[in-house]
Amino acid sequence: METLSRPFHWLVVSGIAVGLGWSAALSADTPDTLTLGYLGMERPDDREPLSVLDPVLDDEGLQGARLAIDDNNATAQFLDQEFVLHEEEIAVDGEVGEALERLIDQGADWIVSDLPAEALLELMAHPALGDRAVFNARAPDDVLRGESCHPNLYHTTPSRRMLADALAQFLGYKQWQRWTLVYGNTDEDRLLAEALRAAAERYGHRIVGEKMWPHDPMSRRAEGGFHAIQREIPVFVQDFPEYDVLVIADETDYFGEYFPYQTWAPRPVVGTQGLIATAWHRAHESWGGVQLQRRFEDLADRWMTPRDFGAWLAVRSLGEAAARTGAVDRETVLDYMLGEEFELAGYLGLPVSYRTWNHQLRQPILITGPRMVASVSPQEGYLHPRTPLDSLGADEGESSCRF
Amino acid sequence: MSLLSSRARRPAIPPVALGLALGGLLALPLAAQAERIFVSNEKDNTLSVIDGESLEVVETIQVGRRPRSMAFSHDGSELFVAVGDDEAIDMIDLETLEVVRSQSSGEDPEVIRVDPNRPYLYVSNEDDNIVTVLDYEARTRVTEIPVGVEPEGLGISPDGRWLVSTTETSNMAHIVDAERMEAVYHRLVGARPRHAEFTHDGREAWVSAEIAGTVSILDMEETFDVEHTIRFEVPGVPRETVQAVGVELTADGRYAFVALGPSNRVAVVDQQSYEVLDYILVGQRVWHLALNGDESRLYTTNGVSGDVTVIEVDGLEAVKSIPVGRFPWGVVVEP
């Protein structure tokens, strides 16, 4: 079609329309377009996973958004709708506002954010944003769902508290109720340690000892590094009282991977390494998950990560709401998305939907080892008057979010 | 052996009843052979064969990897089973109960259906967004029909004119003209549609949706639109676990049965008024259903508890559970 000159193109279209009547004329209409802007931030140079088995990724999040655009358009083609994605990536500590303005210039009416909390707050405060809705597909900070919540901000990635609650429920099911807690020296780890303490209290666990791992990140490839680690860790943890599990809070992945098999007492390691709570994992294939994993790998040539999944959920939420309402305007789409009818299939066994009081997507959380899924929370028996999914994360009554 | 001993323990049969039973047998010599029920065990790579009289597993058939949907050939001599991880359809000789051949099916076959008029087998290929059409006599691939993302459920009208393909991520029922081999209508249904079943008169197609927990009724005569949506509410069970999967419809137009997944219930629906009449407690994660020949019994596969529940249709009561292999998925009754 590109080779046809424009007037000739129009002749062809109108000829078909006249020849085949109404249905052909309908399909020649321009589709309703929903335009999204994806806003990410470069990976800091010093952020690499500790294990050399984990690839260093520079397109995390973005590939999830791209896949969801494809998924949306596969349905949209039958409904005279169309989804378009524009992409921007800023440097570490780069200008959020400029990137936002570039996206808006290209027509972006909806923003998917793969920004850390601080940059996301900057985005929310930027005057150019207007009434556009922003999907937080990356930042787990509870404060974004609490006192810093925003009526135009939606969270598809689980909060730290949701992850901590999911893990605490599984440990409750196992009756592993005496924890020791080792957390890193970053701000993220201190926040996660807080969430873990709250989860332990909510689900009747006892933290019998806790310590901060005081060291700076070690070199990823130091030869024979484990010789030092093998001696260091048992000494570091040997004065803990008797416990069932050692819980690690190391979000930036700089030391936790060293802990399994190196503890003084023969106890499992859980938390951010060892047995982890996560929104998505390659080992997960139930409930059609294998289909999503394969589609993603065909597109991105790598495994899908939780950040990819968060972005995928954001774009798919819009796809689902637009398909159901037959509309692409902001008000109709958001009304449906927050309503009782909205149910998105997230390949996690239960439909996912948005909490009206803080716009967090309620979702099941995987409990998984490095190579095999162990369970999915919420665990059986943890009840909630609305839905068992609301047993994960801050509940309506305790949320400090007021829109 | 177990058959003989269980018969020996039965109370003596009154002579009159015996005479009636014998008379029945003489009039219908085929009824002498008990029905066989085939269950695909997704995790074990086997089919369990249940004897319809003793209600016990009498045979286990080794098949390819990840067996799920099953269908019988026209002449009833073979049973086809989609073996997803082998990307093939295994074909089982119903006399020897052995896999006699295997036909390549395209990627990840899940649901299969047999055309009532031609030796065609329709296969939904989840990974490729197509329905593959195979000729199981000529052993060729006839064509591929493009549909939405993740095709799963397939239903075929009794006259073979229409095929309904449901796509799990597009949340659509694609209505395929089986002559042109082309999807001609696309209708939104509930989230993650799983299964499509035509009423025996061909006027409606019932499409279940797992995540929405609904059944959409499509008019297959004029509008091809969703004309009604059935919702399910099981008292005391979390809404999210009420997930609609397998659907069976009685030939007399009276009942519809809907498997409700991890809520561990089968819903009984009035096929005419669409009213939900009852919920029957069965095994864990009930997935697919099959009525027997005279529709006196309904068999359910229960994936998590690894068993089959037998429901008496008269009285709507679960009367027995039969342990089978790991993760039973589909069930069919030999015609």
XYZ file of C-alpha atoms in Angstrom:
738
model
C 0.000 0.000 0.000
C 2.900 2.366 0.674
C 3.725 2.430 -3.045
C 0.330 3.860 -3.984
C 0.123 7.599 -4.333
C -2.292 9.175 -1.916
C -5.160 10.068 -4.331
C -5.035 6.615 -5.859
C -5.148 5.081 -2.407
C -8.349 7.010 -1.688
C -9.870 5.847 -4.953
C -9.232 2.252 -4.025
C -10.713 2.645 -0.570
C -13.865 4.381 -1.755
C -14.247 1.880 -4.601
C -14.279 -0.987 -2.132
C -16.654 0.871 0.125
C -19.135 1.441 -2.645
C -18.727 -2.073 -3.991
C -19.153 -3.950 -0.737
C -21.448 -1.593 1.083
C -21.703 -0.747 4.714
C -19.406 -3.252 6.416
C -16.458 -2.389 4.194
C -17.084 1.295 4.711
C -16.985 0.725 8.446
C -13.614 -1.015 8.369
C -12.183 1.805 6.280
C -12.860 4.200 9.187
C -9.880 5.416 11.161
C -9.717 3.417 14.370
C -10.065 5.052 17.803
C -6.504 5.494 18.998
C -5.235 5.289 22.552
C -1.711 6.728 22.757
C 0.614 5.815 25.616
C 3.963 7.197 26.645
C 6.519 4.977 28.340
C 8.928 6.780 30.631
C 11.942 4.862 31.951
C 15.299 5.602 33.516
C 18.707 4.224 32.580
C 20.209 1.541 34.774
C 22.918 2.973 37.046
C 26.295 1.497 36.067
C 26.854 -0.037 39.492
C 23.506 -1.862 39.505
C 24.248 -5.363 38.304
C 22.891 -8.613 39.707
C 25.344 -10.402 41.980
C 25.139 -13.791 40.293
C 26.906 -14.014 36.940
C 24.043 -16.257 35.822
C 21.638 -13.293 35.792
C 21.859 -11.166 32.651
C 22.403 -7.417 32.951
C 19.298 -5.863 31.397
C 18.837 -2.446 29.851
C 15.285 -2.821 28.529
C 13.496 -4.006 31.665
C 9.904 -2.789 31.794
C 9.909 -1.458 28.259
C 9.631 -4.893 26.646
C 6.607 -5.677 28.824
C 4.870 -2.521 27.599
C 5.680 -3.382 23.987
C 4.261 -6.891 24.331
C 1.046 -5.593 25.896
C 0.633 -3.128 23.003
C 0.819 -6.104 20.617
C -1.624 -8.094 22.769
C -4.040 -5.150 22.923
C -3.887 -4.573 19.180
C -4.613 -8.226 18.440
C -8.055 -7.646 19.990
C -8.393 -3.998 19.001
C -8.235 -4.840 15.286
C -11.675 -6.436 15.629
C -13.075 -3.425 17.497
C -11.800 -0.524 15.378
C -9.393 0.494 18.090
C -5.651 0.975 18.062
C -2.928 1.284 20.698
C 0.234 3.303 20.074
C 3.322 3.496 22.314
C 5.958 6.226 22.436
C 9.118 5.609 24.449
C 11.464 7.858 26.429
C 14.376 6.945 28.659
C 16.075 9.514 30.871
C 19.611 9.380 32.304
C 20.085 8.567 36.004
C 18.984 11.757 37.769
C 17.952 13.113 34.347
C 15.158 15.595 33.600
C 11.754 13.964 34.035
C 9.900 17.049 32.799
C 11.593 17.259 29.405
C 10.954 13.606 28.649
C 7.333 14.002 29.713
C 6.885 16.991 27.425
C 8.358 15.077 24.495
C 5.877 12.249 25.112
C 2.985 14.688 25.325
C 4.104 16.360 22.087
C 3.778 12.966 20.415
C 0.224 12.674 21.657
C 0.664 10.540 24.780
C -2.528 10.653 26.842
C -1.484 7.957 29.295
C 1.888 7.426 30.972
C 3.520 4.144 32.006
C 6.288 4.879 34.481
C 9.333 2.701 35.029
C 10.835 5.320 37.328
C 12.034 4.937 40.914
C 9.924 6.650 43.602
C 11.684 9.996 43.733
C 11.550 10.572 39.965
C 7.947 9.366 39.899
C 6.958 11.984 42.494
C 8.668 14.595 40.342
C 6.597 13.398 37.383
C 3.350 13.581 39.359
C 4.125 17.160 40.403
C 4.993 18.347 36.903
C 2.478 20.880 35.526
C 2.650 19.462 31.980
C 1.146 16.184 33.203
C -2.316 17.704 33.518
C -5.016 15.123 34.214
C -3.183 12.271 32.519
C -3.195 8.976 34.375
C 0.175 7.486 35.318
C 0.789 3.779 35.895
C 3.587 3.015 38.322
C 5.025 -0.228 37.001
C 8.219 -0.235 39.069
C 8.381 1.586 42.415
C 7.342 -0.635 45.361
C 7.355 2.198 47.907
C 4.427 2.058 50.296
C 4.468 5.813 50.710
C 3.299 6.184 47.078
C 0.191 4.201 48.032
C -0.108 5.998 51.374
C 0.483 9.610 52.290
C 2.018 10.488 48.874
C -0.774 8.857 46.886
C -2.273 10.780 43.978
C -5.698 10.520 42.328
C -4.090 10.147 38.882
C -1.548 7.518 39.955
C -2.161 3.763 39.573
C 0.178 1.005 40.750
C 0.525 -2.238 38.836
C 3.647 -3.335 40.695
C 3.026 -4.687 44.195
C 4.082 -2.634 47.208
C 6.830 -3.837 49.547
C 4.142 -4.495 52.116
C 2.243 -6.771 49.711
C 5.382 -8.792 49.014
C 6.209 -9.008 52.730
C 2.643 -10.098 53.582
C 2.709 -12.734 50.835
C 5.917 -14.198 52.236
C 4.644 -13.997 55.826
C 1.497 -15.931 54.886
C 3.531 -18.705 53.312
C 5.855 -18.892 56.341
C 2.721 -19.015 58.498
C 1.436 -21.939 56.468
C 4.804 -23.641 57.062
C 4.704 -22.735 60.780
C 8.130 -21.134 60.428
C 7.336 -18.375 62.837
C 10.673 -17.437 64.379
C 12.550 -15.185 62.007
C 15.927 -13.533 62.001
C 16.233 -10.523 59.732
C 19.359 -9.389 57.876
C 18.945 -6.170 55.878
C 21.262 -4.157 53.682
C 22.538 -0.633 54.216
C 20.510 1.012 51.433
C 17.360 3.132 51.868
C 15.366 0.509 49.954
C 16.463 -2.220 52.348
C 15.532 -0.184 55.406
C 12.043 0.314 53.935
C 11.712 -3.374 53.145
C 12.834 -4.283 56.664
C 10.016 -2.053 57.975
C 7.501 -3.801 55.737
C 8.759 -7.207 56.894
C 8.406 -6.201 60.543
C 4.833 -5.057 59.915
C 4.020 -8.299 58.072
C 5.532 -10.381 60.883
C 3.339 -8.587 63.379
C 0.179 -8.911 61.274
C 0.639 -12.654 60.744
C 1.896 -13.674 64.189
C 5.593 -14.205 63.539
C 8.394 -13.218 65.909
C 11.612 -11.571 64.747
C 14.060 -12.964 67.303
C 17.122 -11.144 65.986
C 18.052 -8.614 63.337
C 21.246 -7.162 61.910
C 22.327 -4.847 59.164
C 24.858 -6.207 56.683
C 27.289 -3.332 56.905
C 29.439 -3.776 53.831
C 29.475 -2.060 50.464
C 28.774 -3.931 47.246
C 31.512 -6.418 46.421
C 32.924 -6.972 42.984
C 30.771 -9.338 41.003
C 33.588 -11.415 39.608
C 36.271 -11.471 42.314
C 38.036 -14.771 41.939
C 37.610 -17.005 44.938
C 35.285 -14.514 46.629
C 33.410 -17.324 48.318
C 36.453 -18.249 50.441
C 36.040 -15.033 52.359
C 32.228 -15.316 52.387
C 32.357 -18.879 53.678
C 34.135 -17.675 56.804
C 32.436 -14.328 57.184
C 28.720 -15.211 57.143
C 28.655 -17.951 59.830
C 30.416 -15.590 62.192
C 28.040 -12.756 61.300
C 24.915 -14.792 62.135
C 26.131 -17.202 64.840
C 24.988 -15.091 67.784
C 21.348 -15.118 66.610
C 19.058 -17.013 69.005
C 17.319 -20.180 67.817
C 15.206 -19.403 64.700
C 13.296 -21.123 61.844
C 14.157 -18.943 58.849
C 16.641 -16.235 58.007
C 14.924 -13.380 56.171
C 17.069 -11.245 53.851
C 16.188 -7.701 52.771
C 18.537 -6.879 49.887
C 16.591 -5.247 47.062
C 19.609 -4.067 45.114
C 21.033 -7.602 45.147
C 24.490 -6.859 46.509
C 24.940 -9.483 49.270
C 21.855 -11.696 49.821
C 22.784 -14.224 47.174
C 25.784 -15.210 49.299
C 23.677 -16.315 52.275
C 22.076 -19.662 51.331
C 24.196 -22.584 52.618
C 26.540 -20.258 54.523
C 24.480 -19.737 57.700
C 25.667 -21.032 61.080
C 22.450 -22.945 61.748
C 20.986 -25.142 58.996
C 18.012 -22.920 58.188
C 16.388 -21.783 54.931
C 17.087 -18.302 53.554
C 14.039 -16.348 52.356
C 13.171 -12.750 51.434
C 14.792 -11.053 48.453
C 17.077 -14.046 47.821
C 16.597 -17.765 48.353
C 12.844 -18.234 48.562
C 11.383 -14.937 47.338
C 8.017 -13.198 47.015
C 7.614 -11.675 43.570
C 4.996 -10.509 41.079
C 6.502 -12.594 38.255
C 9.151 -15.281 37.703
C 10.293 -17.412 34.785
C 9.565 -20.603 36.714
C 5.854 -19.690 36.784
C 3.906 -21.450 34.037
C 0.517 -22.183 35.611
C -2.805 -20.648 34.546
C -1.590 -20.118 31.016
C 1.529 -18.322 32.278
C 3.571 -20.365 29.843
C 1.814 -18.559 26.977
C 2.813 -15.150 28.271
C 6.387 -16.341 28.927
C 6.695 -17.631 25.361
C 5.190 -14.559 23.734
C 7.527 -12.384 25.752
C 10.609 -14.435 24.875
C 9.721 -14.345 21.176
C 9.595 -10.563 21.379
C 12.465 -9.739 23.733
C 14.871 -12.694 23.433
C 15.103 -12.912 27.206
C 13.038 -13.840 30.269
C 10.229 -11.654 31.570
C 10.982 -9.876 34.861
C 8.602 -8.387 37.457
C 9.226 -4.912 35.983
C 8.248 -6.150 32.516
C 5.156 -7.718 34.050
C 4.196 -4.471 35.815
C 4.372 -2.559 32.533
C 2.481 -5.319 30.734
C -0.313 -5.157 33.348
C -0.566 -1.380 32.988
C -0.991 -1.436 29.220
C -3.273 -4.472 29.341
C -5.498 -2.736 31.930
C -6.147 -0.008 29.379
C -6.682 -2.586 26.634
C -9.253 -4.433 28.698
C -11.124 -1.274 29.736
C -11.136 0.122 26.185
C -12.363 -3.167 24.693
C -15.163 -3.529 27.246
C -16.398 0.044 26.999
C -15.758 0.501 23.276
C -14.214 3.843 24.200
C -10.737 5.338 24.482
C -11.533 8.579 26.325
C -10.000 8.992 29.756
C -13.147 9.274 31.812
C -14.915 6.226 30.392
C -11.804 4.046 30.512
C -10.879 4.988 34.097
C -14.470 4.652 35.346
C -14.583 1.124 34.031
C -11.089 0.294 35.269
C -11.994 1.237 38.837
C -15.444 -0.333 38.692
C -16.777 -3.643 39.956
C -16.882 -5.154 36.485
C -13.173 -4.760 35.753
C -11.337 -8.070 35.841
C -8.025 -8.569 34.126
C -6.555 -12.019 33.465
C -3.014 -11.747 34.802
C -2.004 -15.411 34.447
C -2.022 -15.779 38.222
C -5.146 -17.879 38.692
C -7.332 -15.092 40.063
C -8.568 -11.954 38.295
C -6.645 -8.793 39.183
C -8.361 -5.445 39.810
C -7.705 -2.015 41.311
C -8.236 -1.008 44.931
C -10.378 2.083 44.836
C -8.857 3.630 47.964
C -5.244 3.805 46.758
C -5.301 2.572 43.121
C -3.086 -0.407 43.865
C -3.655 -3.432 41.631
C -4.623 -6.347 43.874
C -2.863 -9.447 42.650
C -1.655 -12.888 43.735
C 2.072 -13.027 44.593
C 4.396 -15.880 43.653
C 6.507 -17.530 46.343
C 9.377 -19.076 44.454
C 12.837 -20.530 44.705
C 15.457 -19.811 42.046
C 14.271 -22.651 39.835
C 10.782 -23.746 40.939
C 7.647 -22.007 42.201
C 6.877 -23.135 45.756
C 3.464 -21.514 46.227
C 1.209 -18.564 45.458
C -0.167 -16.201 48.115
C -2.717 -15.402 49.466
C -2.536 -18.733 51.256
C -5.641 -20.753 51.969
C -7.216 -19.853 55.271
C -6.194 -16.176 55.353
C -9.576 -14.557 55.048
C -10.758 -11.070 54.243
C -14.326 -9.749 54.099
C -13.853 -8.317 50.576
C -11.466 -10.703 48.838
C -8.544 -12.845 50.055
C -6.328 -10.727 47.771
C -6.865 -7.794 50.133
C -5.056 -9.697 52.869
C -1.889 -8.560 51.034
C -0.784 -4.963 51.621
C -2.237 -2.050 53.557
C -5.997 -2.464 53.825
C -8.558 0.282 53.315
C -8.947 1.014 57.019
C -5.221 1.378 57.691
C -4.320 3.235 54.488
C -3.289 6.857 54.936
C -4.177 7.627 51.304
C -6.900 10.270 50.906
C -7.693 11.356 47.373
C -11.317 -60.387 39.151
C -12.609 -57.447 41.113
C -15.660 -57.446 38.870
C -16.471 -61.045 39.789
C -15.963 -60.585 43.492
C -18.060 -57.435 43.649
C -20.835 -59.206 41.781
C -20.698 -62.109 44.173
C -21.240 -59.797 47.113
C -24.345 -58.219 45.653
C -27.734 -59.144 47.133
C -29.702 -61.684 45.155
C -31.606 -60.116 42.260
C -35.373 -60.702 42.299
C -36.329 -63.018 39.413
C -38.714 -60.469 37.909
C -36.074 -57.787 37.756
C -33.623 -60.280 36.328
C -36.086 -61.195 33.597
C -36.593 -57.534 32.741
C -32.872 -56.910 32.662
C -32.258 -59.911 30.435
C -35.062 -58.826 28.136
C -33.437 -55.408 27.882
C -30.119 -57.004 27.065
C -31.642 -59.123 24.310
C -33.387 -56.159 22.762
C -30.216 -54.050 22.840
C -27.276 -56.413 22.515
C -24.801 -53.495 22.367
C -25.703 -52.427 25.890
C -24.109 -55.589 27.170
C -20.719 -53.916 26.927
C -20.366 -51.375 29.694
C -19.522 -47.807 28.733
C -15.919 -46.750 28.902
C -14.906 -43.339 30.201
C -11.543 -41.862 29.170
C -9.758 -39.336 31.362
C -6.585 -37.462 30.314
C -4.034 -37.022 33.107
C -2.111 -33.882 32.194
C 0.821 -34.416 34.560
C 1.178 -38.210 34.200
C 1.154 -38.498 30.387
C -1.540 -41.176 30.613
C -5.239 -41.744 30.025
C -7.251 -43.561 32.677
C -10.015 -45.827 31.372
C -12.979 -46.175 33.727
C -15.507 -48.975 33.407
C -18.972 -47.418 33.418
C -20.481 -50.246 35.419
C -17.949 -50.940 38.143
C -16.842 -47.263 38.167
C -13.246 -48.337 38.579
C -10.139 -47.629 36.563
C -9.610 -50.749 34.469
C -6.809 -49.607 32.181
C -4.118 -46.921 31.957
C -2.883 -45.910 28.507
C 0.569 -44.375 28.020
C 0.345 -41.408 25.646
C 2.570 -38.452 24.664
C 3.490 -35.590 26.928
C 0.825 -33.365 28.492
C -2.401 -34.965 27.263
C -5.422 -32.682 27.470
C -8.412 -32.520 25.097
C -9.844 -35.694 23.535
C -12.284 -36.516 20.712
C -13.547 -39.649 18.930
C -13.163 -40.328 15.211
C -16.326 -40.481 13.062
C -16.581 -44.222 12.973
C -15.848 -44.530 16.676
C -12.811 -46.724 16.109
C -10.237 -44.262 17.383
C -9.772 -41.782 20.183
C -7.703 -38.667 19.531
C -5.838 -36.885 22.303
C -3.922 -33.618 22.043
C -0.465 -34.081 23.577
C 0.646 -30.478 23.977
C 4.339 -30.874 24.754
C 4.788 -33.257 21.808
C 2.960 -30.837 19.464
C 0.918 -33.745 18.162
C -2.383 -35.597 18.276
C -2.012 -39.191 19.471
C -4.517 -41.603 17.929
C -5.601 -44.552 20.029
C -7.114 -47.762 18.686
C -10.194 -48.368 20.829
C -9.869 -52.144 20.595
C -6.258 -52.514 21.658
C -6.177 -49.271 23.688
C -2.771 -48.408 22.287
C -1.469 -45.358 20.483
C -1.287 -46.523 16.884
C -0.208 -43.293 15.235
C 0.481 -39.668 15.896
C -0.136 -36.637 13.708
C 1.793 -33.393 13.957
C -0.557 -30.594 15.027
C 1.396 -27.339 15.192
C 2.563 -25.727 18.413
C 0.977 -26.469 21.765
C -2.329 -28.101 20.804
C -4.821 -27.813 23.647
C -8.422 -28.272 22.566
C -9.529 -30.486 19.660
C -12.881 -31.083 17.972
C -13.979 -33.447 15.207
C -16.034 -32.187 12.250
C -19.383 -34.038 12.041
C -19.282 -34.293 8.219
C -15.667 -34.491 7.137
C -12.623 -36.342 8.535
C -11.366 -33.043 9.899
C -9.888 -32.320 13.261
C -9.835 -28.729 14.547
C -6.940 -27.896 16.858
C -6.433 -24.681 18.840
C -2.748 -23.722 18.882
C -2.337 -21.406 21.859
C 1.071 -20.046 20.897
C 0.362 -19.264 17.270
C -3.034 -17.511 17.403
C -4.471 -19.969 14.903
C -6.862 -22.878 14.677
C -5.233 -25.669 12.656
C -7.436 -27.936 10.542
C -6.113 -31.481 10.057
C -7.422 -34.278 7.858
C -7.022 -37.351 10.048
C -7.671 -39.809 7.227
C -5.392 -38.288 4.613
C -3.035 -37.287 7.461
C -2.541 -33.829 6.031
C -2.873 -30.273 7.214
C -5.896 -28.730 5.493
C -5.506 -25.095 6.509
C -4.923 -22.647 9.330
C -7.529 -20.156 10.528
C -6.186 -16.956 12.140
C -8.021 -15.897 15.329
C -7.166 -13.734 18.388
C -4.471 -14.161 21.052
C -4.275 -17.593 22.726
C -7.037 -19.651 21.139
C -8.381 -22.231 23.546
C -12.014 -23.331 23.499
C -13.541 -24.837 20.377
C -17.151 -25.686 19.711
C -18.675 -27.039 16.530
C -22.346 -26.833 15.587
C -24.169 -30.165 15.192
C -24.544 -29.561 11.433
C -20.858 -28.672 11.117
C -21.535 -25.243 9.666
C -20.096 -23.104 12.461
C -17.030 -23.338 14.595
C -16.619 -21.159 17.668
C -13.037 -20.461 18.765
C -12.449 -18.643 22.038
C -9.260 -16.654 22.608
C -8.078 -16.265 26.172
C -6.236 -12.963 25.940
C -8.468 -11.291 23.363
C -11.490 -12.361 25.461
C -13.399 -13.119 22.295
C -15.507 -15.772 20.673
C -14.528 -15.913 16.996
C -17.280 -17.405 14.880
C -15.768 -19.348 12.013
C -17.646 -20.279 8.843
C -16.523 -23.904 8.490
C -17.053 -23.887 4.714
C -14.915 -20.829 4.053
C -12.582 -21.699 6.931
C -12.585 -18.073 7.996
C -13.567 -16.173 11.141
C -16.506 -13.981 10.172
C -17.751 -12.559 13.496
C -15.815 -11.567 16.600
C -17.686 -11.140 19.877
C -16.374 -10.019 23.254
C -17.217 -12.466 26.038
C -16.051 -12.781 29.684
C -12.362 -12.647 30.672
C -10.286 -15.682 29.665
C -12.870 -17.693 27.736
C -12.163 -21.396 28.004
C -14.778 -23.578 26.397
C -17.517 -23.436 23.755
C -20.403 -25.887 23.534
C -23.372 -25.824 21.142
C -26.869 -26.721 22.255
C -28.000 -29.927 20.574
C -30.429 -28.008 18.352
C -27.533 -25.802 17.210
C -29.329 -22.564 18.092
C -26.966 -21.407 20.796
C -23.311 -21.630 21.690
C -22.433 -21.510 25.390
C -19.040 -19.951 26.075
C -17.517 -20.175 29.553
C -15.029 -17.614 30.908
C -12.605 -18.688 33.594
C -11.545 -15.376 35.102
C -14.919 -13.656 34.718
C -16.677 -16.731 36.127
C -19.476 -16.388 33.575
C -21.109 -18.234 30.688
C -22.081 -16.161 27.633
C -24.915 -17.447 25.457
C -24.374 -16.668 21.773
C -27.289 -16.661 19.377
C -26.135 -18.822 16.460
C -29.175 -18.331 14.220
C -29.394 -14.650 13.403
C -27.377 -12.104 15.308
C -24.383 -14.154 16.485
C -24.361 -11.787 19.463
C -24.176 -12.509 23.159
C -27.843 -12.646 24.140
C -27.426 -13.550 27.789
C -24.699 -13.873 30.421
C -24.992 -16.322 33.294
C -23.248 -15.446 36.568
C -22.533 -17.774 39.436
C -22.462 -17.091 43.153
C -21.577 -19.971 45.402
C -22.513 -19.182 49.009
C -19.498 -19.103 51.329
C -16.937 -19.344 48.530
C -14.660 -16.411 47.526
C -15.851 -14.868 44.275
C -12.392 -15.200 42.625
C -12.406 -18.974 42.929
C -15.682 -19.267 41.015
C -14.210 -19.836 37.544
C -16.278 -21.284 34.715
C -14.534 -23.896 32.573
C -16.177 -27.079 31.193
C -19.777 -27.010 29.920
C -22.066 -29.966 29.149
C -25.610 -29.648 27.785
C -28.228 -32.387 27.905
C -29.752 -33.381 24.567
C -33.321 -32.843 25.837
C -32.617 -29.145 26.427
C -33.241 -29.406 30.140
C -29.948 -29.012 31.979
C -26.622 -27.348 31.471
C -23.717 -28.286 33.706
C -20.852 -25.865 34.252
C -17.577 -26.813 35.969
C -16.578 -23.997 38.336
C -12.847 -24.685 38.739
C -11.259 -24.040 42.162
C -14.638 -23.387 43.821
C -14.968 -27.195 43.600
C -18.573 -26.986 42.408
C -20.536 -27.940 39.325
C -23.377 -25.531 38.592
C -26.675 -26.920 37.342
C -28.420 -24.469 35.010
C -31.846 -24.563 33.388
C -30.987 -24.620 29.674
C -34.150 -22.699 28.761
C -34.471 -20.042 31.474
C -30.669 -19.780 32.179
C -31.503 -19.894 35.868
C -28.891 -21.497 38.133
C -30.704 -24.332 39.907
C -28.047 -25.858 42.121
C -24.352 -26.217 42.951
C -22.963 -29.715 43.443
C -19.824 -30.160 45.560
C -17.211 -32.250 43.720
C -13.389 -32.719 43.899
C -10.814 -29.935 43.854
C -10.410 -27.672 40.789
C -13.115 -29.233 38.643
C -12.165 -28.723 35.006
C -14.128 -30.638 32.369
C -17.350 -32.631 32.217
C -18.907 -35.448 30.194
C -22.380 -36.944 30.174
C -22.712 -40.656 29.517
C -24.745 -42.146 26.655
C -28.228 -42.057 28.213
C -27.347 -38.880 30.159
C -28.039 -40.512 33.487
C -24.562 -39.695 34.759
C -22.138 -36.795 34.619
C -18.393 -37.320 35.059
C -16.126 -34.482 36.213
C -12.319 -34.217 36.212
C -10.894 -32.708 39.380
C -7.327 -31.551 38.709
C -5.972 -30.881 42.180
C -7.543 -33.820 44.007
C -6.655 -36.140 41.118
C -10.026 -37.819 40.835
C -13.265 -38.064 38.882
C -16.615 -37.338 40.533
C -19.653 -39.285 39.348
C -22.927 -37.344 39.526
C -26.340 -38.972 39.136
C -28.332 -36.611 36.903
C -31.609 -37.845 38.374
C -31.435 -36.260 41.816
C -28.338 -34.160 40.955
C -26.184 -35.906 43.484
C -22.483 -36.775 43.609
C -22.372 -40.508 44.282
C -18.746 -41.532 43.934
C -15.209 -40.277 43.414
C -12.738 -42.357 41.447
C -8.991 -41.780 41.908
C -7.219 -41.384 38.542
C -3.762 -39.982 37.578
C -2.166 -36.630 38.390
C -3.996 -33.538 37.179
C -6.897 -35.063 35.286
C -7.897 -32.527 32.581
C -10.438 -33.854 30.073
C -13.078 -36.577 30.113
C -15.044 -38.241 27.293
C -17.492 -41.159 27.240
C -17.249 -43.647 24.403
C -20.335 -43.269 22.204
